[in-house]
Amino acid sequence: MKTELIRNFSIIAHIDHGKSTLADRLLEETGTFKKEEMVDQILDSMELERERGITIKSHAITMNYKASDGKNYILNLIDTPGHVDFSYEVSRSLAACEGALLIVDASQGVEAQTISNLYLALENDLEIIPVINKIDMPSARTDEIKTQIIEIMGVDEDEIVCCSARKGIGIGDVLEAVVHRVPAPKGDPKAPLQALIFDSMFNQYRGAVAYVRVFQGELKNDDAIKFFAHDKTFEVDEVGVMKIKNVPQKTLSVGEVGYVIASVKEVCDTKVGDTITSVSNPALQQLPGYRDVKPMVFSSLFPADNDDYEGLRDALEKLKLNDASLIYEPENSIALGFGFRCGFLGLLHMEIIQERLEREYDLNLVTTLPSVEFKIHKTDGTVETIDNPADLPGQTYIDYFEEPYIKANILTPVEYIGNIMKIAQERRGVYINTDYIDPTRADLHYEFPLAEIIFDFYDRLKSVSKGYASFDYEFLDYKRGDMVKLDILINKDVVDALSIIVHRSKGYEWGRKICQKLKELIPRQMFEIAIQSAIGSKVIARETIRAMRKNVTAKCYGGDITRKRKLLEKQKEGKKRMKTLGHVEVPQEAFLAVLKVD
Amino acid sequence: MDKAGLYIHLPFCTQKCNYCDFYSIKTNPTTVENFINALIQEIHLYSNHQVFSQVKFASIFLGGGTPSLLSSNQLNRIIDKLNQTFNFDADIEFTIEANPESLSSNKLKEYLSSGVNRLSIGVQSFADENLKKLGRSHNVQQAENVIRWAHEVGFKNISIDLIFAIPGQTQTQWEANLNRAIELNPNHISTYGLTIAPGTVLEKRIKSGLEKCQEEETERQMYLSTINIFSEQGYNQYEISNFAKPGFECLHNEMYWNFSPYLSLGPSAHSYWENRRQWNVSNVDKYFESIKNGEKPIAEFENLTLEQKQLEFIFLSLRRSSGIDIDKFYQLFKTSFLEKYKSSIKKLESYQGDSLFTFEDNRFKLTSEGFVLYNEVCGLF
């Protein structure tokens, strides 16, 4: 294939601006799929992705397109995950492209992710084609949105493509823009091999499959290859391109996008961002931009039924096969027994893993409150990294804490700036500055402790801005923080799984609120239950759940028997979802009580 | 074969009480008449039933609703049909539920001559203000008259229902109720703690702050004093809510609790035989519809698994003063109760107040304290 006829591009957009729908239309328009083969949004293949309307893992697909100039082009569409938790993966997908379609919803306009994606694309030197989608909607404000785009990108009006993916309007214009504006890939096919891995997945028969973009050299069947990240060598079993099915090829050459199968057993050996080269004629350098992805959010997972521990371990192992960013290690909680401490890229990643474990592996889980990773500077001068409050050394051994900070941009209609600044302040946000996209929309720049945004910041932001504000962030640095460990005691025993590390200024308030919340969540029992919160040895709040003194016992004649039995059966089911701490039955939701504190 | 019970549900009331969440419809003479006709056909549909056409019935219970709205003529038509269709014990227990306002001395006489030999009177309270709160359509005077008449006309087995923990009711008032009940000398007394059911008038009044629920502690005291006062006066507690002079325990209800077969007719009525529970449609129109088509108006049925039967056996036995018969449990389920529920029993033992249960003569029984917390206790098995 001549490289001048190849176009590699991505579609980037804020969530719900219609990225997947547009991708479907492009596939249809180029005849990659026949209409009857189309399931809506083919690229989002995981069930969860469809439900949540987001793309979790990126994929790629090759299309053939005969352009208006009469030439036959190869268009490689590389999809990107649409969430901030996966921004590294997004950046690697973009690095595999020469161009990107930046989709903006004709009603919603520019949002936080539009801007952060735009910056990511600019960092990767991509040709950016702004596309306004959903122009057929009654609420479309196409002209206004054009002005916004011109403002932030400095493009001319005629460079903006307008379309409606749902109605199939302007799809040809999008394809022509890709062909004529995205540069063809460059690179020397004779140079040593450099292929960028932008995604990988695990196939149970063939092992880890790497999705790559060749930058120079050639990738051939039977070649011996190696990976920069770990230096292990493998022999290529098969290369090919992705269409409706994988189509094997003899080679993948410069500019081409395809897959490599090489009997690699685990996806952690085909790391996103790594470079593949050949053993016989190795490139001297890895392609730029690779980094080892580190989890940002940690939480413990325990099987509700202790007998399911093995099942949970097997399920995590299987998920890990396909998700190099998931990390976990065994943990033993006094309160909850055996489980796993897990690290996730972010909150969404965490929720997805938890949901998949429950849904696909039929596990019933107790999850603990998410935590960030703290650096503990100890009095003996050493530094310890801790992501689990249960592992924190005693107060006397701690000199000071450092906590992770993020850099956030919040896009909002100007009328909500006041509300947003208020919640930012509550969350210990440090205000940096404000940019105005246009007179009605502001881009607020903040620094936040990550710990303050992993709970419900996004929900709060949406609620104080009637859903209009959007938010994006990236890791900044560790900074010193005045943190304390807040313990929760049930009938005088510390429940390790409920301990949290909070900023001192919030200790009292949280202690009080968590006790109140637990009082609501824990059902009354035949004895009194004391719920206390404590910082160190000092109890700062207490709630009492009074003992049950009298049941209202209904009559139990003919028809009441079935009703009573069903009620008891239902209670039994409910009890399976409870954990017994001492004698106290505690429902699973209680372990996330803090999340519901407000 | 075990003897069986027969229940007939008459879903009519002149007005709905403020606390009632049962299925009932307002009376009008035509629907009652149509209903009797349908009921007679339903009885007919069981004339070849593999169990109920063979078995001997030891009890009949007419419940509702307000069965005492039936005229003696209507009652006799039902009884005639029953006699044609089923076999009855000579010394059958035949109960009719009655609301005081629907009875007269004459009507009682007629019922007695039709064969009814047990009256269950919905007195509920001997204080007019309580009756008003409950939305009952009778007053104390009417209730007392009915009890007196029942004695006079010759009923030898009279039961009354009382409700405690009515909003506004005090402990003293409740005890006065109990003493008044004893003075009137019924053979059997049922006492129920008021359940505030969702969707009832009373629930709405409580939600809107017009009424206040009783404190749990008050309800507890009322219940415990009931047990004390009745036992001093010769009324033995034989079940969590039921007290009787010796020999006057309600046979019909005991059959529910010991897995005797029972056939129930009328809308929403539940039957049981040979591990099968079956219930009729509750809607009267659907009931008529089925009967018209010559079909039994069955809504659903289920065959109990051993596990389900075991659970029922436990919670039904625990309601009774006789408790769980360990030997019978083993016979039925081929497993040892004490072994299987070791950890549940341990939890009950760790209770900090008075003991919740006793274990003697191979019977596991709840104490008064156990009855007080019956739902919690059942939740452990």
PDB file of N, CA and C in Angstrom, chain A residues 519-574:
ATOM      1  N   LYS A 519     -26.034   5.065  61.324  1.00  0.00           N
ATOM      2  CA  LYS A 519     -27.231   4.838  62.131  1.00  0.00           C
ATOM      3  C   LYS A 519     -28.443   4.608  61.225  1.00  0.00           C
ATOM      4  N   GLU A 520     -28.484   5.335  60.117  1.00  0.00           N
ATOM      5  CA  GLU A 520     -29.587   5.134  59.175  1.00  0.00           C
ATOM      6  C   GLU A 520     -29.496   3.784  58.474  1.00  0.00           C
ATOM      7  N   LEU A 521     -28.261   3.375  58.168  1.00  0.00           N
ATOM      8  CA  LEU A 521     -28.086   2.199  57.307  1.00  0.00           C
ATOM      9  C   LEU A 521     -28.117   0.869  58.061  1.00  0.00           C
ATOM     10  N   ILE A 522     -27.704   0.890  59.317  1.00  0.00           N
ATOM     11  CA  ILE A 522     -27.666  -0.370  60.058  1.00  0.00           C
ATOM     12  C   ILE A 522     -29.037  -0.599  60.684  1.00  0.00           C
ATOM     13  N   PRO A 523     -29.672  -1.713  60.373  1.00  0.00           N
ATOM     14  CA  PRO A 523     -31.011  -1.954  60.918  1.00  0.00           C
ATOM     15  C   PRO A 523     -30.950  -2.188  62.428  1.00  0.00           C
ATOM     16  N   ARG A 524     -32.027  -1.864  63.108  1.00  0.00           N
ATOM     17  CA  ARG A 524     -32.061  -2.097  64.548  1.00  0.00           C
ATOM     18  C   ARG A 524     -31.999  -3.580  64.823  1.00  0.00           C
ATOM     19  N   GLN A 525     -31.378  -3.934  65.905  1.00  0.00           N
ATOM     20  CA  GLN A 525     -31.213  -5.330  66.249  1.00  0.00           C
ATOM     21  C   GLN A 525     -31.675  -5.565  67.683  1.00  0.00           C
ATOM     22  N   MET A 526     -31.509  -6.759  68.191  1.00  0.00           N
ATOM     23  CA  MET A 526     -32.077  -7.078  69.501  1.00  0.00           C
ATOM     24  C   MET A 526     -31.276  -6.467  70.646  1.00  0.00           C
ATOM     25  N   PHE A 527     -30.163  -5.806  70.298  1.00  0.00           N
ATOM     26  CA  PHE A 527     -29.346  -5.192  71.348  1.00  0.00           C
ATOM     27  C   PHE A 527     -28.957  -3.794  70.890  1.00  0.00           C
ATOM     28  N   GLU A 528     -28.479  -3.007  71.825  1.00  0.00           N
ATOM     29  CA  GLU A 528     -28.098  -1.636  71.500  1.00  0.00           C
ATOM     30  C   GLU A 528     -26.781  -1.642  70.714  1.00  0.00           C
ATOM     31  N   ILE A 529     -26.666  -0.758  69.755  1.00  0.00           N
ATOM     32  CA  ILE A 529     -25.430  -0.680  68.973  1.00  0.00           C
ATOM     33  C   ILE A 529     -24.867   0.732  69.112  1.00  0.00           C
ATOM     34  N   ALA A 530     -23.618   0.808  69.555  1.00  0.00           N
ATOM     35  CA  ALA A 530     -22.962   2.114  69.659  1.00  0.00           C
ATOM     36  C   ALA A 530     -22.085   2.309  68.433  1.00  0.00           C
ATOM     37  N   ILE A 531     -22.247   3.442  67.781  1.00  0.00           N
ATOM     38  CA  ILE A 531     -21.401   3.774  66.638  1.00  0.00           C
ATOM     39  C   ILE A 531     -20.603   5.011  67.025  1.00  0.00           C
ATOM     40  N   GLN A 532     -19.289   4.891  66.979  1.00  0.00           N
ATOM     41  CA  GLN A 532     -18.466   6.032  67.369  1.00  0.00           C
ATOM     42  C   GLN A 532     -17.467   6.327  66.267  1.00  0.00           C
ATOM     43  N   SER A 533     -17.027   7.581  66.205  1.00  0.00           N
ATOM     44  CA  SER A 533     -15.883   7.867  65.351  1.00  0.00           C
ATOM     45  C   SER A 533     -14.815   8.482  66.235  1.00  0.00           C
ATOM     46  N   ALA A 534     -13.569   8.188  65.878  1.00  0.00           N
ATOM     47  CA  ALA A 534     -12.467   8.625  66.714  1.00  0.00           C
ATOM     48  C   ALA A 534     -11.278   9.037  65.864  1.00  0.00           C
ATOM     49  N   ILE A 535     -10.581  10.052  66.335  1.00  0.00           N
ATOM     50  CA  ILE A 535      -9.294  10.407  65.735  1.00  0.00           C
ATOM     51  C   ILE A 535      -8.261  10.074  66.794  1.00  0.00           C
ATOM     52  N   GLY A 536      -7.361   9.161  66.482  1.00  0.00           N
ATOM     53  CA  GLY A 536      -6.459   8.660  67.505  1.00  0.00           C
ATOM     54  C   GLY A 536      -7.296   7.998  68.582  1.00  0.00           C
ATOM     55  N   SER A 537      -7.048   8.329  69.846  1.00  0.00           N
ATOM     56  CA  SER A 537      -7.826   7.692  70.899  1.00  0.00           C
ATOM     57  C   SER A 537      -9.004   8.566  71.313  1.00  0.00           C
ATOM     58  N   LYS A 538      -9.172   9.680  70.614  1.00  0.00           N
ATOM     59  CA  LYS A 538     -10.224  10.609  71.020  1.00  0.00           C
ATOM     60  C   LYS A 538     -11.516  10.357  70.240  1.00  0.00           C
ATOM     61  N   VAL A 539     -12.570  10.024  70.987  1.00  0.00           N
ATOM     62  CA  VAL A 539     -13.865   9.819  70.340  1.00  0.00           C
ATOM     63  C   VAL A 539     -14.459  11.180  70.023  1.00  0.00           C
ATOM     64  N   ILE A 540     -14.865  11.376  68.776  1.00  0.00           N
ATOM     65  CA  ILE A 540     -15.362  12.702  68.408  1.00  0.00           C
ATOM     66  C   ILE A 540     -16.858  12.723  68.112  1.00  0.00           C
ATOM     67  N   ALA A 541     -17.460  11.550  67.923  1.00  0.00           N
ATOM     68  CA  ALA A 541     -18.910  11.531  67.690  1.00  0.00           C
ATOM     69  C   ALA A 541     -19.455  10.173  68.095  1.00  0.00           C
ATOM     70  N   ARG A 542     -20.728  10.158  68.465  1.00  0.00           N
ATOM     71  CA  ARG A 542     -21.359   8.890  68.827  1.00  0.00           C
ATOM     72  C   ARG A 542     -22.831   8.924  68.434  1.00  0.00           C
ATOM     73  N   GLU A 543     -23.288   7.800  67.933  1.00  0.00           N
ATOM     74  CA  GLU A 543     -24.713   7.601  67.700  1.00  0.00           C
ATOM     75  C   GLU A 543     -25.079   6.250  68.303  1.00  0.00           C
ATOM     76  N   THR A 544     -26.318   6.138  68.753  1.00  0.00           N
ATOM     77  CA  THR A 544     -26.743   4.875  69.337  1.00  0.00           C
ATOM     78  C   THR A 544     -27.944   4.352  68.567  1.00  0.00           C
ATOM     79  N   ILE A 545     -27.858   3.102  68.185  1.00  0.00           N
ATOM     80  CA  ILE A 545     -29.036   2.463  67.587  1.00  0.00           C
ATOM     81  C   ILE A 545     -29.702   1.690  68.715  1.00  0.00           C
ATOM     82  N   ARG A 546     -30.881   2.127  69.089  1.00  0.00           N
ATOM     83  CA  ARG A 546     -31.544   1.514  70.236  1.00  0.00           C
ATOM     84  C   ARG A 546     -31.906   0.067  69.940  1.00  0.00           C
ATOM     85  N   ALA A 547     -31.935  -0.726  71.002  1.00  0.00           N
ATOM     86  CA  ALA A 547     -32.293  -2.128  70.843  1.00  0.00           C
ATOM     87  C   ALA A 547     -33.758  -2.227  70.434  1.00  0.00           C
ATOM     88  N   MET A 548     -34.065  -3.226  69.653  1.00  0.00           N
ATOM     89  CA  MET A 548     -35.441  -3.509  69.297  1.00  0.00           C
ATOM     90  C   MET A 548     -36.153  -3.977  70.548  1.00  0.00           C
ATOM     91  N   ARG A 549     -37.287  -3.346  70.884  1.00  0.00           N
ATOM     92  CA  ARG A 549     -37.968  -3.706  72.126  1.00  0.00           C
ATOM     93  C   ARG A 549     -39.258  -4.470  71.900  1.00  0.00           C
ATOM     94  N   LYS A 550     -39.904  -4.244  70.764  1.00  0.00           N
ATOM     95  CA  LYS A 550     -41.153  -4.960  70.521  1.00  0.00           C
ATOM     96  C   LYS A 550     -41.401  -5.011  69.030  1.00  0.00           C
ATOM     97  N   ASN A 551     -41.620  -6.203  68.526  1.00  0.00           N
ATOM     98  CA  ASN A 551     -42.032  -6.341  67.134  1.00  0.00           C
ATOM     99  C   ASN A 551     -43.540  -6.222  67.068  1.00  0.00           C
ATOM    100  N   VAL A 552     -44.011  -5.657  65.972  1.00  0.00           N
ATOM    101  CA  VAL A 552     -45.442  -5.716  65.721  1.00  0.00           C
ATOM    102  C   VAL A 552     -45.689  -7.028  64.990  1.00  0.00           C
ATOM    103  N   THR A 553     -46.294  -7.973  65.692  1.00  0.00           N
ATOM    104  CA  THR A 553     -46.479  -9.286  65.069  1.00  0.00           C
ATOM    105  C   THR A 553     -47.863  -9.362  64.463  1.00  0.00           C
ATOM    106  N   ALA A 554     -47.871  -9.615  63.167  1.00  0.00           N
ATOM    107  CA  ALA A 554     -49.151  -9.680  62.466  1.00  0.00           C
ATOM    108  C   ALA A 554     -49.826 -11.011  62.769  1.00  0.00           C
ATOM    109  N   LYS A 555     -51.107 -11.080  62.429  1.00  0.00           N
ATOM    110  CA  LYS A 555     -51.839 -12.345  62.531  1.00  0.00           C
ATOM    111  C   LYS A 555     -51.184 -13.353  61.614  1.00  0.00           C
ATOM    112  N   CYS A 556     -51.393 -14.615  61.872  1.00  0.00           N
ATOM    113  CA  CYS A 556     -50.828 -15.615  60.961  1.00  0.00           C
ATOM    114  C   CYS A 556     -51.790 -16.762  60.740  1.00  0.00           C
ATOM    115  N   TYR A 557     -52.792 -16.518  59.892  1.00  0.00           N
ATOM    116  CA  TYR A 557     -53.749 -17.564  59.567  1.00  0.00           C
ATOM    117  C   TYR A 557     -53.529 -17.981  58.119  1.00  0.00           C
ATOM    118  N   GLY A 558     -54.563 -18.605  57.520  1.00  0.00           N
ATOM    119  CA  GLY A 558     -54.403 -19.222  56.198  1.00  0.00           C
ATOM    120  C   GLY A 558     -53.446 -18.536  55.238  1.00  0.00           C
ATOM    121  N   GLY A 559     -53.858 -17.371  54.735  1.00  0.00           N
ATOM    122  CA  GLY A 559     -53.076 -16.729  53.677  1.00  0.00           C
ATOM    123  C   GLY A 559     -51.838 -16.002  54.172  1.00  0.00           C
ATOM    124  N   ASP A 560     -51.799 -15.771  55.486  1.00  0.00           N
ATOM    125  CA  ASP A 560     -50.656 -15.018  56.015  1.00  0.00           C
ATOM    126  C   ASP A 560     -49.382 -15.848  56.008  1.00  0.00           C
ATOM    127  N   ILE A 561     -49.552 -17.166  55.948  1.00  0.00           N
ATOM    128  CA  ILE A 561     -48.393 -18.049  56.078  1.00  0.00           C
ATOM    129  C   ILE A 561     -47.437 -17.871  54.900  1.00  0.00           C
ATOM    130  N   THR A 562     -48.005 -17.894  53.698  1.00  0.00           N
ATOM    131  CA  THR A 562     -47.169 -17.711  52.509  1.00  0.00           C
ATOM    132  C   THR A 562     -46.478 -16.349  52.547  1.00  0.00           C
ATOM    133  N   ARG A 563     -47.252 -15.342  52.937  1.00  0.00           N
ATOM    134  CA  ARG A 563     -46.699 -13.984  52.992  1.00  0.00           C
ATOM    135  C   ARG A 563     -45.531 -13.916  53.980  1.00  0.00           C
ATOM    136  N   LYS A 564     -45.739 -14.491  55.151  1.00  0.00           N
ATOM    137  CA  LYS A 564     -44.696 -14.450  56.171  1.00  0.00           C
ATOM    138  C   LYS A 564     -43.454 -15.229  55.693  1.00  0.00           C
ATOM    139  N   ARG A 565     -43.693 -16.376  55.050  1.00  0.00           N
ATOM    140  CA  ARG A 565     -42.542 -17.153  54.597  1.00  0.00           C
ATOM    141  C   ARG A 565     -41.756 -16.370  53.539  1.00  0.00           C
ATOM    142  N   LYS A 566     -42.476 -15.742  52.624  1.00  0.00           N
ATOM    143  CA  LYS A 566     -41.782 -14.976  51.587  1.00  0.00           C
ATOM    144  C   LYS A 566     -40.995 -13.831  52.193  1.00  0.00           C
ATOM    145  N   LEU A 567     -41.574 -13.201  53.205  1.00  0.00           N
ATOM    146  CA  LEU A 567     -40.876 -12.114  53.882  1.00  0.00           C
ATOM    147  C   LEU A 567     -39.582 -12.623  54.516  1.00  0.00           C
ATOM    148  N   LEU A 568     -39.686 -13.772  55.179  1.00  0.00           N
ATOM    149  CA  LEU A 568     -38.482 -14.325  55.820  1.00  0.00           C
ATOM    150  C   LEU A 568     -37.444 -14.731  54.775  1.00  0.00           C
ATOM    151  N   GLU A 569     -37.919 -15.285  53.667  1.00  0.00           N
ATOM    152  CA  GLU A 569     -36.984 -15.673  52.608  1.00  0.00           C
ATOM    153  C   GLU A 569     -36.266 -14.456  52.059  1.00  0.00           C
ATOM    154  N   LYS A 570     -37.023 -13.368  51.926  1.00  0.00           N
ATOM    155  CA  LYS A 570     -36.422 -12.132  51.418  1.00  0.00           C
ATOM    156  C   LYS A 570     -35.402 -11.579  52.406  1.00  0.00           C
ATOM    157  N   GLN A 571     -35.774 -11.645  53.686  1.00  0.00           N
ATOM    158  CA  GLN A 571     -34.824 -11.195  54.719  1.00  0.00           C
ATOM    159  C   GLN A 571     -33.543 -12.010  54.669  1.00  0.00           C
ATOM    160  N   LYS A 572     -33.702 -13.303  54.450  1.00  0.00           N
ATOM    161  CA  LYS A 572     -32.526 -14.183  54.380  1.00  0.00           C
ATOM    162  C   LYS A 572     -31.616 -13.763  53.235  1.00  0.00           C
ATOM    163  N   GLU A 573     -32.247 -13.484  52.082  1.00  0.00           N
ATOM    164  CA  GLU A 573     -31.470 -13.001  50.934  1.00  0.00           C
ATOM    165  C   GLU A 573     -30.707 -11.737  51.326  1.00  0.00           C
ATOM    166  N   GLY A 574     -31.427 -10.839  51.992  1.00  0.00           N
ATOM    167  CA  GLY A 574     -30.828  -9.581  52.428  1.00  0.00           C
ATOM    168  C   GLY A 574     -29.658  -9.816  53.365  1.00  0.00           C
TER     169      GLY A 574
END
